[in-house]
Amino acid sequence: AQSVSQHNHHVILSEAASLELGCNYSYGGTVNLFWYVQYPGQHLQLLLKYFSGDPLVKGIKGFEAEFIKSKFSFNLRKPSVQWSDTAEYFCAVNALDSSASKIIFGSGTRLSIRP
Amino acid sequence: DAGVTQSPTHLIKTRGQHVTLRCSPISGHKSVSWYQQVLGQGPQFIFQYYEKEERGRGNFPDRFSARQFPNYSSELNVNALLLGDSALYLCASSSRAARNEKLFFGSGTQLSVL
């Protein structure tokens, strides 16, 4: 069965620090990969997605993620975080032989930014 | 444009009761998915409907059922509620049922079972 692991449950950083959130998935076939974000009091929204091609994908608000197939990883990065990046971040995977929109989410990483 | 709307926003039920949650997708979207998010965990897939047909089902008991109406709105029904059904229930819509479709989430219905 597919699964997604997010190793950090809570990350605390100061403004301007660099960010990397880990994400690993377990599935041997072709996958679509996503990062979703939930800002305080708001609904889940898509940050970025990988389907094919360049393994380095860029999303909104300066975020990027790199797909490393050999490591089954899709880590999220940002060179310099801002206080407004405080949110919960979810990594998700959709295997190509699964139900069309059966997206499997990780347990989430809460990011707190100190001003 | 209105986003995905869900009703009610909060609900309190007792064990054994039945509950119906409602979702209106973004105008023009024909696919609706339901997710359950237990506190401290990521959303878990329950159902996907597209063009009024079930396209996918997650690992949930038969007490959970859903349907989609001609206007593409959807209902999630849960029978014989258990304490463990307490969670945030999220609805997401997309224009198609394709695997690479971006999902647009509603704010959810917070269900508490006492």
Short mmCIF file of C-alpha atoms in Angstrom, two decimals:
data_model
loop_
_atom_site.label_atom_id
_atom_site.label_comp_id
_atom_site.label_asym_id
_atom_site.label_seq_id
_atom_site.Cartn_x
_atom_site.Cartn_y
_atom_site.Cartn_z
CA ALA A 1 0.00 0.00 0.00
CA GLN A 2 1.12 3.52 -0.66
CA SER A 3 2.22 5.65 2.24
CA VAL A 4 3.80 9.03 2.80
CA SER A 5 6.18 9.85 5.65
CA GLN A 6 6.92 13.32 6.91
CA HIS A 7 9.65 12.99 9.46
CA ASN A 8 9.36 16.37 11.15
CA HIS A 9 6.15 16.99 13.04
CA HIS A 10 7.04 20.51 14.16
CA VAL A 11 9.77 22.78 12.83
CA ILE A 12 10.62 26.12 14.41
CA LEU A 13 12.77 28.61 12.49
CA SER A 14 13.71 32.26 12.66
CA GLU A 15 12.86 34.61 9.82
CA ALA A 16 15.35 34.45 6.92
CA ALA A 17 16.45 30.94 7.84
CA SER A 18 16.48 28.29 5.13
CA LEU A 19 13.84 25.59 5.16
CA GLU A 20 13.82 21.97 4.13
CA LEU A 21 10.91 19.68 4.99
CA GLY A 22 11.40 15.99 4.36
CA CYS A 23 8.95 13.74 2.55
CA ASN A 24 9.35 10.10 1.58
CA TYR A 25 6.81 7.87 -0.08
CA SER A 26 6.53 4.14 -0.53
CA TYR A 27 5.47 3.08 -4.00
CA GLY A 28 7.57 1.50 -6.69
CA GLY A 29 5.72 2.78 -9.74
CA THR A 30 5.10 6.13 -11.33
CA VAL A 31 3.69 8.78 -9.03
CA ASN A 32 2.33 12.29 -9.00
CA LEU A 33 3.62 14.27 -6.03
CA PHE A 34 2.18 17.30 -4.27
CA TRP A 35 2.78 19.68 -1.43
CA TYR A 36 -0.30 21.27 0.10
CA VAL A 37 -0.28 24.05 2.69
CA GLN A 38 -2.81 25.08 5.30
CA TYR A 39 -2.36 28.58 6.72
CA PRO A 40 -3.98 29.30 10.11
CA GLY A 41 -7.73 29.59 9.70
CA GLN A 42 -7.63 28.81 5.99
CA HIS A 43 -8.35 25.77 3.88
CA LEU A 44 -5.83 23.43 2.31
CA GLN A 45 -4.32 24.77 -0.89
CA LEU A 46 -1.85 23.48 -3.44
CA LEU A 47 1.72 24.74 -3.07
CA LEU A 48 3.33 22.82 -5.92
CA LYS A 49 3.13 19.56 -7.84
CA TYR A 50 5.33 17.19 -9.81
CA PHE A 51 4.04 15.04 -12.66
CA SER A 52 6.97 14.51 -15.00
CA GLY A 53 9.98 16.22 -16.53
CA ASP A 54 12.32 18.45 -14.55
CA PRO A 55 12.55 16.95 -11.05
CA LEU A 56 12.99 20.41 -9.55
CA VAL A 57 9.61 22.08 -9.41
CA LYS A 58 8.83 25.60 -8.34
CA GLY A 59 5.65 26.62 -6.59
CA ILE A 60 4.05 29.70 -5.17
CA LYS A 61 5.67 32.05 -2.64
CA GLY A 62 9.24 31.01 -3.44
CA PHE A 63 8.86 27.35 -2.52
CA GLU A 64 10.45 24.57 -4.54
CA ALA A 65 10.68 20.80 -4.24
CA GLU A 66 12.99 18.21 -5.70
CA PHE A 67 11.88 14.76 -6.75
CA ILE A 68 14.64 12.18 -6.22
CA LYS A 69 13.30 8.91 -7.59
CA SER A 70 16.14 6.76 -6.24
CA LYS A 71 15.42 7.99 -2.72
CA PHE A 72 11.62 8.03 -3.05
CA SER A 73 11.78 11.58 -1.76
CA PHE A 74 10.12 14.90 -2.54
CA ASN A 75 11.56 17.42 -0.10
CA LEU A 76 10.22 20.96 0.13
CA ARG A 77 12.65 23.87 0.30
CA LYS A 78 12.69 27.63 0.64
CA PRO A 79 15.92 29.65 0.84
CA SER A 80 14.61 32.30 3.24
CA VAL A 81 11.40 31.90 5.23
CA GLN A 82 9.09 34.68 6.32
CA TRP A 83 6.76 34.94 9.30
CA SER A 84 3.83 34.52 6.88
CA ASP A 85 5.07 31.00 6.05
CA THR A 86 3.77 29.81 9.41
CA ALA A 87 1.42 26.98 8.45
CA GLU A 88 0.94 23.22 8.28
CA TYR A 89 2.53 21.56 5.27
CA PHE A 90 1.35 18.24 3.82
CA CYS A 91 3.18 16.08 1.33
CA ALA A 92 0.94 13.88 -0.82
CA VAL A 93 1.23 11.21 -3.51
CA ASN A 94 -1.09 9.84 -6.17
CA ALA A 95 0.04 6.60 -7.76
CA LEU A 96 -0.83 6.29 -11.43
CA ASP A 97 -2.53 2.93 -11.03
CA SER A 98 -4.77 4.09 -8.22
CA SER A 99 -8.16 5.69 -8.29
CA ALA A 100 -7.96 8.95 -10.14
CA SER A 101 -7.94 11.36 -7.24
CA LYS A 102 -7.04 9.04 -4.40
CA ILE A 103 -4.33 11.22 -2.98
CA ILE A 104 -2.47 9.85 0.02
CA PHE A 105 -1.38 12.54 2.46
CA GLY A 106 1.41 12.50 5.00
CA SER A 107 0.71 13.42 8.61
CA GLY A 108 1.89 16.99 8.10
CA THR A 109 4.65 19.24 9.40
CA ARG A 110 3.77 22.29 11.44
CA LEU A 111 6.10 25.18 10.63
CA SER A 112 6.43 28.00 13.15
CA ILE A 113 8.44 31.09 12.22
CA ARG A 114 9.80 33.33 14.94
CA PRO A 115 9.63 37.03 13.91
CA ASP B 1 -16.09 33.03 -7.77
CA ALA B 2 -17.20 31.08 -4.72
CA GLY B 3 -14.87 28.35 -3.56
CA VAL B 4 -15.88 24.93 -2.32
CA THR B 5 -18.57 25.34 0.29
CA GLN B 6 -19.39 22.84 2.99
CA SER B 7 -22.23 22.70 5.49
CA PRO B 8 -22.60 22.64 8.35
CA THR B 9 -19.31 23.99 9.67
CA HIS B 10 -19.69 22.27 13.02
CA LEU B 11 -21.83 19.35 14.16
CA ILE B 12 -22.27 17.47 17.42
CA LYS B 13 -23.82 14.02 17.40
CA THR B 14 -24.08 11.08 19.79
CA ARG B 15 -22.97 7.51 19.20
CA GLY B 16 -25.31 5.51 17.02
CA GLN B 17 -26.79 8.52 15.26
CA HIS B 18 -26.63 9.27 11.57
CA VAL B 19 -25.10 12.37 9.95
CA THR B 20 -25.24 14.00 6.50
CA LEU B 21 -22.57 16.42 5.37
CA ARG B 22 -22.98 18.57 2.28
CA CYS B 23 -20.59 19.99 -0.28
CA SER B 24 -20.98 22.37 -3.21
CA PRO B 25 -18.06 22.32 -5.64
CA ILE B 26 -16.63 25.27 -7.49
CA SER B 27 -18.82 26.21 -10.42
CA GLY B 28 -17.83 24.13 -13.44
CA HIS B 29 -16.16 21.40 -11.40
CA LYS B 30 -17.61 17.95 -11.95
CA SER B 31 -15.51 15.92 -9.52
CA VAL B 32 -15.94 15.86 -5.75
CA SER B 33 -13.75 14.00 -3.28
CA TRP B 34 -14.26 13.48 0.44
CA TYR B 35 -11.49 13.25 3.02
CA GLN B 36 -11.43 12.61 6.77
CA GLN B 37 -8.82 14.46 8.83
CA VAL B 38 -8.33 13.28 12.37
CA LEU B 39 -6.53 15.70 14.68
CA GLY B 40 -2.79 15.45 14.21
CA GLN B 41 -2.98 13.47 10.97
CA GLY B 42 -3.19 14.22 7.29
CA PRO B 43 -6.44 13.92 5.33
CA GLN B 44 -7.52 10.34 4.46
CA PHE B 45 -9.34 9.63 1.21
CA ILE B 46 -12.93 8.43 1.60
CA PHE B 47 -14.65 8.77 -1.80
CA GLN B 48 -14.39 10.38 -5.19
CA TYR B 49 -17.39 11.07 -7.42
CA TYR B 50 -17.31 12.26 -11.00
CA GLU B 51 -20.34 12.89 -13.16
CA LYS B 52 -22.52 11.33 -10.43
CA GLU B 53 -20.60 8.04 -10.45
CA GLU B 54 -18.30 6.70 -7.76
CA ARG B 55 -14.74 6.68 -9.10
CA GLY B 56 -12.86 5.66 -6.01
CA ARG B 57 -13.32 4.50 -2.45
CA GLY B 58 -10.87 4.53 0.43
CA ASN B 59 -10.52 2.06 3.26
CA PHE B 60 -13.64 3.04 5.20
CA PRO B 61 -16.47 0.81 6.46
CA ASP B 62 -19.83 0.54 4.73
CA ARG B 63 -21.28 2.93 7.31
CA PHE B 64 -19.82 5.63 5.09
CA SER B 65 -21.66 6.38 1.85
CA ALA B 66 -21.90 9.29 -0.53
CA ARG B 67 -23.66 10.48 -3.62
CA GLN B 68 -23.41 13.24 -6.18
CA PHE B 69 -26.35 15.13 -7.56
CA PRO B 70 -27.03 16.40 -11.12
CA ASN B 71 -25.76 19.85 -10.10
CA TYR B 72 -22.50 18.15 -8.96
CA SER B 73 -23.04 18.88 -5.29
CA SER B 74 -22.44 15.96 -2.99
CA GLU B 75 -23.48 14.45 0.32
CA LEU B 76 -21.48 12.27 2.65
CA ASN B 77 -23.53 10.06 4.95
CA VAL B 78 -22.26 8.25 8.00
CA ASN B 79 -24.48 5.77 9.84
CA ALA B 80 -24.18 4.33 13.34
CA LEU B 81 -21.66 6.95 14.43
CA LEU B 82 -18.73 5.90 16.58
CA LEU B 83 -16.56 8.04 18.81
CA GLY B 84 -13.72 7.46 16.35
CA ASP B 85 -15.66 9.19 13.59
CA SER B 86 -14.94 12.52 15.28
CA ALA B 87 -12.87 14.43 12.74
CA LEU B 88 -12.75 17.25 10.24
CA TYR B 89 -14.44 16.14 7.01
CA LEU B 90 -13.07 17.86 3.95
CA CYS B 91 -14.58 18.13 0.52
CA ALA B 92 -12.42 18.85 -2.51
CA SER B 93 -13.47 19.58 -6.05
CA SER B 94 -11.69 19.48 -9.39
CA SER B 95 -12.76 20.06 -12.95
CA ARG B 96 -12.03 16.48 -14.00
CA ALA B 97 -11.24 13.17 -12.35
CA ALA B 98 -7.75 12.98 -13.80
CA ARG B 99 -4.85 12.06 -11.50
CA ASN B 100 -2.99 15.30 -12.13
CA GLU B 101 -5.90 17.54 -11.33
CA LYS B 102 -5.42 20.23 -8.74
CA LEU B 103 -7.82 19.77 -5.83
CA PHE B 104 -9.60 22.75 -4.33
CA PHE B 105 -10.55 22.15 -0.71
CA GLY B 106 -13.38 23.52 1.36
CA SER B 107 -12.97 24.59 4.98
CA GLY B 108 -14.50 21.36 6.22
CA THR B 109 -17.17 20.19 8.64
CA GLN B 110 -15.97 19.53 12.17
CA LEU B 111 -17.89 16.52 13.48
CA SER B 112 -17.82 15.68 17.15
CA VAL B 113 -19.33 12.38 18.30
CA LEU B 114 -20.11 12.16 22.01
#
